[in-house]
Coordinates of C-alpha atoms and ligand atoms in Angstrom, one line a residue:
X849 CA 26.2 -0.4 43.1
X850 CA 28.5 2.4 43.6
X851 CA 31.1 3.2 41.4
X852 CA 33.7 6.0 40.1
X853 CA 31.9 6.9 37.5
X854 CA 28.3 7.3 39.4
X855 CA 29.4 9.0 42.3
X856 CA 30.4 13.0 43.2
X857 CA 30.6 15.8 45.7
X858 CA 27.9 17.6 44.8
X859 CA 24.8 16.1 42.2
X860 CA 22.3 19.5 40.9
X861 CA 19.3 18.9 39.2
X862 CA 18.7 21.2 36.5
X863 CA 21.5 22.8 34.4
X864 CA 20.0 27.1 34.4
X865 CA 21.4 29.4 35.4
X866 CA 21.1 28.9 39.1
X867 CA 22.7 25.2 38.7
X868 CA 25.0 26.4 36.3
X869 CA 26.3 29.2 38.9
X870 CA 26.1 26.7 42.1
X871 CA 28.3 24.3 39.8
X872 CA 30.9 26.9 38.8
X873 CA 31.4 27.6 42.4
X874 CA 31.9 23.9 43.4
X875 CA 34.4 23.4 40.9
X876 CA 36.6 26.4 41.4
X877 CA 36.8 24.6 44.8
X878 CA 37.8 21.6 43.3
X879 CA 34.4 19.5 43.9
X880 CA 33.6 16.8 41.8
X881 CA 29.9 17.5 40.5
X882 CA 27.5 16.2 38.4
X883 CA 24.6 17.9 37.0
X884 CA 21.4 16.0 35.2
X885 CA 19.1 18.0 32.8
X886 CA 16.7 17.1 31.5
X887 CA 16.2 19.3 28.7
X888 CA 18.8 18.7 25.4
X889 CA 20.2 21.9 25.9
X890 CA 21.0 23.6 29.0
X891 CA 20.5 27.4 29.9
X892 CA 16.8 26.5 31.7
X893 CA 13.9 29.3 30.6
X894 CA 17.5 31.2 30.1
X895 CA 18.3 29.2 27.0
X896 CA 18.2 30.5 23.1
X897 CA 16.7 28.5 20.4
X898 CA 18.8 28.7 17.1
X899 CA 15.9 28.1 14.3
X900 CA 16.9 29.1 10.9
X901 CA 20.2 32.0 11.2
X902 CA 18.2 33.7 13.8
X903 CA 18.1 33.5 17.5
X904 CA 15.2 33.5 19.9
X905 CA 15.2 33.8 23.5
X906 CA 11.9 32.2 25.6
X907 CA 11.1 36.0 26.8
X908 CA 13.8 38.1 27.0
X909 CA 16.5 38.0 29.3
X910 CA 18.1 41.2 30.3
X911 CA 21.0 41.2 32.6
X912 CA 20.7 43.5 35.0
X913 CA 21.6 43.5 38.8
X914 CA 23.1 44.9 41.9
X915 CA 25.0 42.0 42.7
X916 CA 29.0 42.5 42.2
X917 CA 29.3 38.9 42.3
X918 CA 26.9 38.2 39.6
X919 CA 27.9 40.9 37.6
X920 CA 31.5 39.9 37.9
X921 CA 30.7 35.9 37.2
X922 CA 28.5 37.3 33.9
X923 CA 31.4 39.4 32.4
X924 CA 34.1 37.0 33.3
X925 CA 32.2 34.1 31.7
X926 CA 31.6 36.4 28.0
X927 CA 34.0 39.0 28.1
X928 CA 33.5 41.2 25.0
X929 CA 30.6 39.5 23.8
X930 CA 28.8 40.9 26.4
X931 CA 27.0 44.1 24.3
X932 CA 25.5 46.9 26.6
X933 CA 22.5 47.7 25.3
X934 CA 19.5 50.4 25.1
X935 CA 16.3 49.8 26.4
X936 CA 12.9 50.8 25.1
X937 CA 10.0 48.8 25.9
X938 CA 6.7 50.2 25.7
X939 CA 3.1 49.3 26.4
X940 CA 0.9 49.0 23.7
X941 CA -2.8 50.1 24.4
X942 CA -5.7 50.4 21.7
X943 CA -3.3 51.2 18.6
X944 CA -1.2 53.5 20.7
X945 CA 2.1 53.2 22.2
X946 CA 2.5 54.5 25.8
X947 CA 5.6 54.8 28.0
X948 CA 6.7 52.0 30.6
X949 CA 7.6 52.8 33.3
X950 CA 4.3 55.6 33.1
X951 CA 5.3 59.1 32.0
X952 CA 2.6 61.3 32.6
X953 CA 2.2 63.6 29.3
X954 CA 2.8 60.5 27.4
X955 CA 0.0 59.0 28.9
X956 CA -2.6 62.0 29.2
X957 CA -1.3 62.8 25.3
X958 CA -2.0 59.3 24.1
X959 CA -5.6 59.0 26.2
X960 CA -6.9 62.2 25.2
X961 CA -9.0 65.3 27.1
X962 CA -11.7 63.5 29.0
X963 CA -9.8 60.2 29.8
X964 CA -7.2 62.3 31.1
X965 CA -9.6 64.3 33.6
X966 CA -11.0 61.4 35.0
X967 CA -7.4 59.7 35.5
X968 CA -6.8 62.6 37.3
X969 CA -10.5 62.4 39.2
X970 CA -10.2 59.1 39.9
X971 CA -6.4 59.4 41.4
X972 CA -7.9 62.4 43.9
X973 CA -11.1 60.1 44.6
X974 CA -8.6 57.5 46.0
X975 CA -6.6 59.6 47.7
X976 CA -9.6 60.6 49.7
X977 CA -11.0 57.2 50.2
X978 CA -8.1 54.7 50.0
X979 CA -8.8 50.8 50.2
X980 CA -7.7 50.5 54.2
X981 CA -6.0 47.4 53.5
X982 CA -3.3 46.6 50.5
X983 CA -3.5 42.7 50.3
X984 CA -4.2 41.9 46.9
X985 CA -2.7 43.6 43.5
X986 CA -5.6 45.8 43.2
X987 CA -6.0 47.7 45.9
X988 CA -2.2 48.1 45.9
X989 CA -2.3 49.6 42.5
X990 CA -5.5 51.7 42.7
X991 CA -4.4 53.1 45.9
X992 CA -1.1 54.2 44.1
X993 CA -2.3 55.1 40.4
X994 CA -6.3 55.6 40.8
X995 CA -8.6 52.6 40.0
X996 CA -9.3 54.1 36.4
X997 CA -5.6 54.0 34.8
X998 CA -4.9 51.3 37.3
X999 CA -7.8 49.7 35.2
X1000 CA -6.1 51.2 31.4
X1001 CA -2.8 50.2 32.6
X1002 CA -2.5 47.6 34.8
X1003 CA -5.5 45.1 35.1
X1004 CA -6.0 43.8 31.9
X1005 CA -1.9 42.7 31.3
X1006 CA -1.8 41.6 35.0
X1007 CA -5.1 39.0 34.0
X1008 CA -3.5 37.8 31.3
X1009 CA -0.8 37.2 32.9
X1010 CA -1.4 35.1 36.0
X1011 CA -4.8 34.4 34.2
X1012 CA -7.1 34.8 37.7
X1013 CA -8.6 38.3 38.6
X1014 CA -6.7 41.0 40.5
X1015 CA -8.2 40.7 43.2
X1016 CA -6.8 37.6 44.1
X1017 CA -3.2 38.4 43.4
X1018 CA -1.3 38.6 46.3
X1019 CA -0.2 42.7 46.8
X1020 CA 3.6 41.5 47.4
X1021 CA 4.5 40.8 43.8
X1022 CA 3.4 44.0 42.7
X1023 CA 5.2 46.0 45.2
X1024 CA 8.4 44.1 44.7
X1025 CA 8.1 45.0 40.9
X1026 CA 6.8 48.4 40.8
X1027 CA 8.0 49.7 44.7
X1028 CA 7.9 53.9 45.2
X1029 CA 6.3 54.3 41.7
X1030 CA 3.2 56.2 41.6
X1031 CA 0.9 58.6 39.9
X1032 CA 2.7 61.4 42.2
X1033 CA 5.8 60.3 41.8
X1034 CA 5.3 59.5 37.9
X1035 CA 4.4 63.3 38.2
X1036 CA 7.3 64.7 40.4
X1037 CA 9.7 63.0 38.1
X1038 CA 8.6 64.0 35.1
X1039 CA 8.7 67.6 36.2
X1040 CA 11.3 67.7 38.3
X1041 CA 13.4 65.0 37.0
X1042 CA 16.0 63.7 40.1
X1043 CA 19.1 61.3 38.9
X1044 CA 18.7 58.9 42.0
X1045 CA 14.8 58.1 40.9
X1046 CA 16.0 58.1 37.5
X1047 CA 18.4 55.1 38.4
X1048 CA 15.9 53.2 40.7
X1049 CA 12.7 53.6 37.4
X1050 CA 14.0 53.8 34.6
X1051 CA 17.4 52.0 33.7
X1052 CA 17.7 52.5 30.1
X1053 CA 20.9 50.4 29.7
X1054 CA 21.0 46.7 30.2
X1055 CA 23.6 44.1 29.2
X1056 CA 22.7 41.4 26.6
X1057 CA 25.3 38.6 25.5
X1058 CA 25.8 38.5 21.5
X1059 CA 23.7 35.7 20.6
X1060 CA 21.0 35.3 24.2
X1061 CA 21.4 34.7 27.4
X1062 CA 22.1 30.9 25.8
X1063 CA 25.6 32.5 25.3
X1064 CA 25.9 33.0 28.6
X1065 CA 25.1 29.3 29.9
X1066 CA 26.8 27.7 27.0
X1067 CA 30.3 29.1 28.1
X1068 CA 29.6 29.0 31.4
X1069 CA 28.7 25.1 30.8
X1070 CA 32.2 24.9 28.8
X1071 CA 34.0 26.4 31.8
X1072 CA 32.3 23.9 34.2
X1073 CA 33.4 20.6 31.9
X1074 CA 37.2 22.3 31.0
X1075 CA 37.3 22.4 35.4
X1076 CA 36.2 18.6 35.4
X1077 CA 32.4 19.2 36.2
X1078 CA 29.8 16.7 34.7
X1079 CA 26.8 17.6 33.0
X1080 CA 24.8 15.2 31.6
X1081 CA 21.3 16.7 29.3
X1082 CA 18.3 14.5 28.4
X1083 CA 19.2 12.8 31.5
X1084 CA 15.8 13.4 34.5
X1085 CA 16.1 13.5 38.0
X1086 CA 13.3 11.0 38.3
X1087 CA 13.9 9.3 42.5
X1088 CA 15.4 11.3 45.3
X1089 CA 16.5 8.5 48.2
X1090 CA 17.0 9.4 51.0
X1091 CA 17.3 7.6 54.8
X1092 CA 16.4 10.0 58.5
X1093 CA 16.5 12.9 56.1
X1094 CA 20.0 12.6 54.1
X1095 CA 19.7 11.9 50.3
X1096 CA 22.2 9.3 49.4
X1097 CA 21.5 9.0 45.7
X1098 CA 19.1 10.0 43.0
X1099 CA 17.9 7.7 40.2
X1100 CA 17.8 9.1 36.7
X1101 CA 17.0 8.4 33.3
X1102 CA 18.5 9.7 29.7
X1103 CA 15.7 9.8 27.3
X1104 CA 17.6 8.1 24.4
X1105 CA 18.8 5.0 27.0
X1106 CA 15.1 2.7 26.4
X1107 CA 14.1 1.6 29.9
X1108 CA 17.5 2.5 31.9
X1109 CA 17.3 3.7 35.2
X1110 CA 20.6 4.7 36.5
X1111 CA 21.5 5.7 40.2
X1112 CA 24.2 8.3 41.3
X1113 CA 25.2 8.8 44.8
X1114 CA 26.4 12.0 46.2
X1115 CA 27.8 13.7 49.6
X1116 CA 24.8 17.0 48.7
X1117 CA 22.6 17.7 46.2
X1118 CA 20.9 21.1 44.9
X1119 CA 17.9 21.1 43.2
X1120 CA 16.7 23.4 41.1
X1121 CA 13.9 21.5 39.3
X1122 CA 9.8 22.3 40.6
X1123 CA 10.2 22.8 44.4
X1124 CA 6.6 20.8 43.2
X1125 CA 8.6 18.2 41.7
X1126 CA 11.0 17.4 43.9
X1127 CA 8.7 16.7 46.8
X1128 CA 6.9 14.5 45.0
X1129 CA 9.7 12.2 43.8
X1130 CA 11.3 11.9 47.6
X1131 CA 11.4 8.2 48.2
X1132 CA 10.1 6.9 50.5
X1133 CA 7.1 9.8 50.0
X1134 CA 7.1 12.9 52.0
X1135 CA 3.9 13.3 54.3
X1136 CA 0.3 13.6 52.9
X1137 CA -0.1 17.1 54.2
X1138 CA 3.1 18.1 52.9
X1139 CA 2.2 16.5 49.4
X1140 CA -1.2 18.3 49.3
X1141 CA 0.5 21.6 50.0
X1142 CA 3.0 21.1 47.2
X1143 CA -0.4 20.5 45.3
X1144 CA -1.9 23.8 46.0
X1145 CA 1.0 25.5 44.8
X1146 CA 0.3 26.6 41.2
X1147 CA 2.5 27.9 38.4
X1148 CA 1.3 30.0 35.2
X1149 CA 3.1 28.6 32.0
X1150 CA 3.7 30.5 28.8
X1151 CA 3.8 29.7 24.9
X1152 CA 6.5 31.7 22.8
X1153 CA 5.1 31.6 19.0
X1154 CA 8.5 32.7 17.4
X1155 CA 8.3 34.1 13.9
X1156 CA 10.8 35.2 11.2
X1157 CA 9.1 37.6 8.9
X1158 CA 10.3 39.2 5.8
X1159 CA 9.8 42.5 6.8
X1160 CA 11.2 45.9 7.5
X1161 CA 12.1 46.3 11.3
X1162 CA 8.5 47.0 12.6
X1163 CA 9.2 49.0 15.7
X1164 CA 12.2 50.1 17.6
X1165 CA 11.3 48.5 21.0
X1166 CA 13.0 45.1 22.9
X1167 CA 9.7 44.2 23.6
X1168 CA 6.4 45.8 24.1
X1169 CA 3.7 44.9 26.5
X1170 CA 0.6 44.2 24.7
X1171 CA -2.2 45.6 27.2
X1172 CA -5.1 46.2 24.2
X1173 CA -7.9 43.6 25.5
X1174 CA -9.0 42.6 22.0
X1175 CA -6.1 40.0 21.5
X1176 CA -4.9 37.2 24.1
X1177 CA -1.2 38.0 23.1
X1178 CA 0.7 39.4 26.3
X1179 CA 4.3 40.5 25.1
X1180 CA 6.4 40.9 22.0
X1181 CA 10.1 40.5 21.9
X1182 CA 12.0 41.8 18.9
X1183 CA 15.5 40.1 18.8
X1184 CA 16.7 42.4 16.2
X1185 CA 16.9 45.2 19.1
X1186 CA 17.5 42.8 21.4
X1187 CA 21.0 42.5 19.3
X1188 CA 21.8 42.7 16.1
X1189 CA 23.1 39.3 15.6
X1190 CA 20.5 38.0 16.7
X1191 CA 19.5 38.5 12.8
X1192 CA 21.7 37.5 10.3
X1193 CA 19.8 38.5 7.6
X1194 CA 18.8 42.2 6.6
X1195 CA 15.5 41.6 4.9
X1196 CA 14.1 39.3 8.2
X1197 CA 13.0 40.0 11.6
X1198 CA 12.6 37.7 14.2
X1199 CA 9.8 38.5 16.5
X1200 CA 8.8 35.9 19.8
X1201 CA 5.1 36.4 20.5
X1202 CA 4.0 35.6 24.2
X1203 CA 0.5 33.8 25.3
X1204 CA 0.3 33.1 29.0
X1205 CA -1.1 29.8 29.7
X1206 CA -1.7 27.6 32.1
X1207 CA -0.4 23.8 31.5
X1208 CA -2.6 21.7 29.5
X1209 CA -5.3 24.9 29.0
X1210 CA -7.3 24.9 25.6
X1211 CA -4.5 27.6 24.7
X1212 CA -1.2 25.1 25.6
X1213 CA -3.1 21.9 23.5
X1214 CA -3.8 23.7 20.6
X1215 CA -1.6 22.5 17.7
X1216 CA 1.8 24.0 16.6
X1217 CA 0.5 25.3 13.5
X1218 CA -2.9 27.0 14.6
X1219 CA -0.9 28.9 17.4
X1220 CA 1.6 30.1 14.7
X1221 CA -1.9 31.2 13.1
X1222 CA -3.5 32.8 15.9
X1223 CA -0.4 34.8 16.9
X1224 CA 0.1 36.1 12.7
X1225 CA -3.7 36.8 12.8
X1226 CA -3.5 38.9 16.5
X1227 CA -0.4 40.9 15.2
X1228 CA -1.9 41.4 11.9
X1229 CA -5.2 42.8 14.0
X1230 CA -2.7 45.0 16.3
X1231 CA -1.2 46.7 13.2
X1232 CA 2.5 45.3 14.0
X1233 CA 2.9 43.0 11.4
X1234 CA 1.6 41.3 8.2
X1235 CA 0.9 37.9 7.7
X1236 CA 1.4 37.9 4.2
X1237 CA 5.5 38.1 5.4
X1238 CA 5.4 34.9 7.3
X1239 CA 8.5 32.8 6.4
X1240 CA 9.0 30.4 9.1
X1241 CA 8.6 29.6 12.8
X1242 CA 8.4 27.3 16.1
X1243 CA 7.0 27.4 19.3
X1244 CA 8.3 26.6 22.4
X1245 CA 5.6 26.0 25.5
X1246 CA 7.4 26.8 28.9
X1247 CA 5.8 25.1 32.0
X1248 CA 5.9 26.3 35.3
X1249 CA 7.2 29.9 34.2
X1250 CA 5.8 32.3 36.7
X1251 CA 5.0 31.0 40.6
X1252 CA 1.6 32.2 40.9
X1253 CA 1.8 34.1 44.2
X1254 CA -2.3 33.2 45.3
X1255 CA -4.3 34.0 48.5
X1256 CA -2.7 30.9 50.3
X1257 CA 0.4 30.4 48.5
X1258 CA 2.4 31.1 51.7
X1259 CA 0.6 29.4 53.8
X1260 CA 1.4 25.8 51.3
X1261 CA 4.9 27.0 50.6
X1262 CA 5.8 27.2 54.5
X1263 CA 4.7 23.6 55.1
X1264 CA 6.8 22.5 52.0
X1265 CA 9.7 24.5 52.8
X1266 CA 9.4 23.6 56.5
X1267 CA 9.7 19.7 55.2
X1268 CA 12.3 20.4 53.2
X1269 CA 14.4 22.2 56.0
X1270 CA 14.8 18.8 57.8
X1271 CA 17.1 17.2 54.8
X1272 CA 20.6 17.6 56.2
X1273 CA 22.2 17.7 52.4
X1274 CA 19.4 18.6 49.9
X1275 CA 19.1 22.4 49.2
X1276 CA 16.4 23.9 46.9
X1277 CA 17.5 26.4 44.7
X1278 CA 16.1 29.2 41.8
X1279 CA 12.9 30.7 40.4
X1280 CA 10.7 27.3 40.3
X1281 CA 12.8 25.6 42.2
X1282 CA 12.2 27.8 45.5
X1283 CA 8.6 28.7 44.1
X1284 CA 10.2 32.3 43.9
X1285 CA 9.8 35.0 41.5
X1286 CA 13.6 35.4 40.9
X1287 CA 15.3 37.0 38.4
X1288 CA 18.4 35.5 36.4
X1289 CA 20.8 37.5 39.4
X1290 CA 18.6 36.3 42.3
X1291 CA 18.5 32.6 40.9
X1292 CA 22.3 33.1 40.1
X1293 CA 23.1 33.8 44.0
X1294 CA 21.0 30.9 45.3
X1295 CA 23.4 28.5 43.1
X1296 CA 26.4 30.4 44.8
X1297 CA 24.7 30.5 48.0
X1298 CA 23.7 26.9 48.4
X1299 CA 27.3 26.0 47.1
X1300 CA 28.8 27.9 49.8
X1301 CA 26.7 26.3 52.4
X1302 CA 28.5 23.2 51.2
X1303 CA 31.7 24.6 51.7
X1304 CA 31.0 25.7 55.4
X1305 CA 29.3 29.1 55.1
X1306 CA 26.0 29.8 56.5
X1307 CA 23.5 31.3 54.0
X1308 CA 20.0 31.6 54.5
X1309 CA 19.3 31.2 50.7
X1310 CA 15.6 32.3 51.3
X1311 CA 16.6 35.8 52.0
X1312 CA 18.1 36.1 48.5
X1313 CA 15.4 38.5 46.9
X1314 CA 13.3 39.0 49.7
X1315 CA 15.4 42.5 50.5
X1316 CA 13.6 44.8 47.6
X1317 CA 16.3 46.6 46.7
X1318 CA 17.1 43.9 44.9
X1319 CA 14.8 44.8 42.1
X1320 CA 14.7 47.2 39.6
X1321 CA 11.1 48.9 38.6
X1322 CA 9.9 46.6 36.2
X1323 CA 6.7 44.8 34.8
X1324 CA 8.4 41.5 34.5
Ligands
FAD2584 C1 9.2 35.1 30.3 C2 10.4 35.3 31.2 C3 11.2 36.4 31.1 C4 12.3 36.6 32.0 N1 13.1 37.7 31.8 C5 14.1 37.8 32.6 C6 15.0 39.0 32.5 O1 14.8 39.8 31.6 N2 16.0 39.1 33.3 C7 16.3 38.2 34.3 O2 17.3 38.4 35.1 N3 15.5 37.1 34.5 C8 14.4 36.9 33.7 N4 13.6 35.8 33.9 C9 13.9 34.9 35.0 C10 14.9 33.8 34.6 O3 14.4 33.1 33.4 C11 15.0 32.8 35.7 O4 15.3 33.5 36.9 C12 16.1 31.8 35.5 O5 16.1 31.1 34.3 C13 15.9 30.7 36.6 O6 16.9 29.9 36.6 P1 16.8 28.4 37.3 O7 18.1 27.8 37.2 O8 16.3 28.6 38.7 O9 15.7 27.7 36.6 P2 15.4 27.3 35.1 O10 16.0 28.3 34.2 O11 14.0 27.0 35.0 O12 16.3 25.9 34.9 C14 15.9 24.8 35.6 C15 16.4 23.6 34.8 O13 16.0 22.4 35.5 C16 15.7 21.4 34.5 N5 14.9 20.4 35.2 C17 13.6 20.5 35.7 N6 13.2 19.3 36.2 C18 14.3 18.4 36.1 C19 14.5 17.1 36.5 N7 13.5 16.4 37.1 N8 15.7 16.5 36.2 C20 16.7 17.2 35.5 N9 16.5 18.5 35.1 C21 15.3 19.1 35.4 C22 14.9 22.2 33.5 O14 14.9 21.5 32.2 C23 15.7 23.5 33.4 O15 16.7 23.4 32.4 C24 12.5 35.7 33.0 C25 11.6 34.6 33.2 C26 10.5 34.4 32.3 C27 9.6 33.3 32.5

């Protein structure tokens, strides 16, 4: 039964960043909304886990863009407690640390005589016989950097992060990520160093709330409730109903209410939970071929083993990319650099160390402790930290973190996005949510976008990061 209190404008699954934004935008417009999460804080893989007097992002978050409308949502919401902050973030390669983005002498220095003169054999071998076709990340990257420092710098990191070979990741996340770098131009620039290109490879500076990016979201959440919005956490988006393609309610559950199933009924909804997800959970059932396609679409997930250690700061980067092939570890934040106050106490650092997974591997099972384990014994074997300095720690798993852009993933995302396109009131929004790798901006405008759409504009919210200026030149 309908009443006051279970009806709104607007309903958004998921309270990130991209259902945070689309919300803000609704009620400055004075829509009533609701949103349901499903988590017991909100902020999405954008969130900061307080553990101890320290604070730990899952990954980092830097805020960076080239949107005025993000930037200008971002510093209204924190004001002064939004730090600008240096970046270094190097990668770190059999007990040596090398540049990111790739500066030549650093690179030749670090590798030494011979493995330098075959960098550079290799790079004029390809240039001479380039792959003829740039589908898939490898031939992309060899064709740009050589296959042998394509193979010291690239391959190993990129396998563990998407955990399947090279060769069958699709060339189009790479080039949005690293567009106009190369060997060449790596070389250019270092010798003849040009401000534009210095802009578009290697911004320096990023912005950084305080405490996290769960700064951020918490006001922002604040600023939603003090304009009237709803948000209501532990609470899933478990039914979407709909009738000839219009969603009249969703049926939801809070985790602490035993057996309740509530509905809410709403004018639009966004979604920003699995694009995965939400086709399965359409009642009555989207088509078998549609459901089979959402089932080919796959998602790598990621384990953050974070750490305090009583230690001495152990290096001055915001993370480092750990490319050595000995250890399964992919990344290492340091919050300390991240921001200070990230760290309340002198003697401690707090370090998040990154597996990439995939859901319900042998790696995602394995038990809280033994992961806290493996990542003290990897960073003890890496030289970057002792376990003997342990003094306490969590881990957070993070499903469906990176869309895993595959041979046929365009192919399955078409037919789900083509279903989708027929609901009159239901938008998909964000990274999982649109099965896109969007950054915290991108996912950002999709909320603002979608909103809009509500209002009487006409976005096509697809096109939000598919023009490549959008991104900066960056591994993440
Ligand atoms: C390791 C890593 C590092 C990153 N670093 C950066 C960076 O440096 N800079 C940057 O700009 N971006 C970064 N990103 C990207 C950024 O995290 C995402 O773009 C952003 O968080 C996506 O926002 P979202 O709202 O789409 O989704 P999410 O943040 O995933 O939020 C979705 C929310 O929906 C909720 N939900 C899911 N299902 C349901 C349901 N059925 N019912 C109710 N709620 C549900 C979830 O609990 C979650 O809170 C990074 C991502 C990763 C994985």
């Amino acid at each position: 039964m309908e009443n006051k209190t279970n009806t709104a404008d607007v309903i958004i699954f998921g309270a990130g960043p991209s259902g945070l934004a689309g919300a803000h935008e609704l009620v400055i417009h004075d829509k009533k909304i609701i949103i349901f999460e499903k988590d017991k804080q909100v902020g999405g893989i954008s969130k900061t886990v307080k553990f101890k007097d320290c604070y730990f992002d899952l990954g980092g978050h830097r805020f960076f863009t080239k949107s005025k409308r993000v930037n200008k949502l971002w510093n209204k919401t924190l004001g002064d407690n939004f730090l600008k902050r240096p970046r270094l973030s190097r990668i770190y390669y059999r007990n040596k640390f090398f540049n990111y983005p790739i500066k030549p002498l650093n690179a030749f220095k670090g590798l030494g005589l011979i493995n330098s003169i075959q960098i550079l054999f290799s790079y004029l071998l390809i240039k001479l016989f380039p792959y003829k076709k740039e589908d898939t990340f490898e031939e992309w990257t060899s064709n740009r950097f050589g296959k042998k420092l394509y193979k010291i710098f690239f391959k190993t990191y990129t396998e563990k992060l998407w955990g399947i070979p090279c060769t069958e990741i699709q060339a189009e996340w790479v080039a949005q990520r690293i567009k106009g770098l190369s060997l060449l131009s790596a070389v250019k620039n270092a010798l003849l160093p040009d401000k534009k290109s210095k802009i578009k490879t290697l911004i320096n500076e990023f912005k950084y709330p305080k405490y996290g990016p769960g700064m951020m979201y918490n006001k922002m959440t604040e600023d939603i409730k003090q304009m009237g919005g709803k948000i209501y956490t532990e609470t899933e988006v478990l039914k979407i109903n709909h009738t000839n393609f219009t969603v009249d309610s969703v049926t939801v559950k809070n985790k602490n209410a035993e057996a309740i199933e509530e509905v809410f009924y709403a004018k639009n909804f966004l979604s920003s939970m699995p694009i995965t997800t939400l086709v399965k959970r359409l009642s009555p059932s989207a088509p078998e071929e549609v459901i089979q396609a959402a089932n080919n679409l796959t998602y790598r997930s990621f384990i953050a083993i974070s750490v305090i250690l009583k230690a001495p700061n152990p290096f001055p980067d915001t993370w480092i990319y750990i490319h050595s092939p000995e250890v399964k570890m992919g990344r290492i934040q340091n919050f300390k650099n991240w921001s200070p106050h990230m760290v309340t106490n002198d003697e401690q650092v707090a370090l998040g160390l990154e597996y990439f997974c995939t859901e319900n591997d042998e790696l995602w099972n394995m038990k809280d402790e033994d992961l806290i384990k493996l990542g003290l014994e990897e960073l003890e074997k890496i030289h970057l930290g002792k376990k003997e300095t342990f003094v306490d720690g969590f881990v957070a798993r993070v499903p469906k973190a990176y869309p895993v852009y595959d041979r046929t993933y365009n192919k399955n995302l078409e037919v789900v996005k083509n279903y989708l396109d027929k609901f009159k009131n239901l938008q998909p929004i964000g990274r999982y949510g649109m099965f896109k790798y969007n950054n915290m901006d991108h996912s950002i405008l999709t909320g603002i976008y979608a909103s809009e759409n509500i209002l009487g504009k006409e976005h096509n919210i697809w096109q939000v990061n598919a023009d490549q200026e959008y991104h900066e030149q960056t591994k993440k």
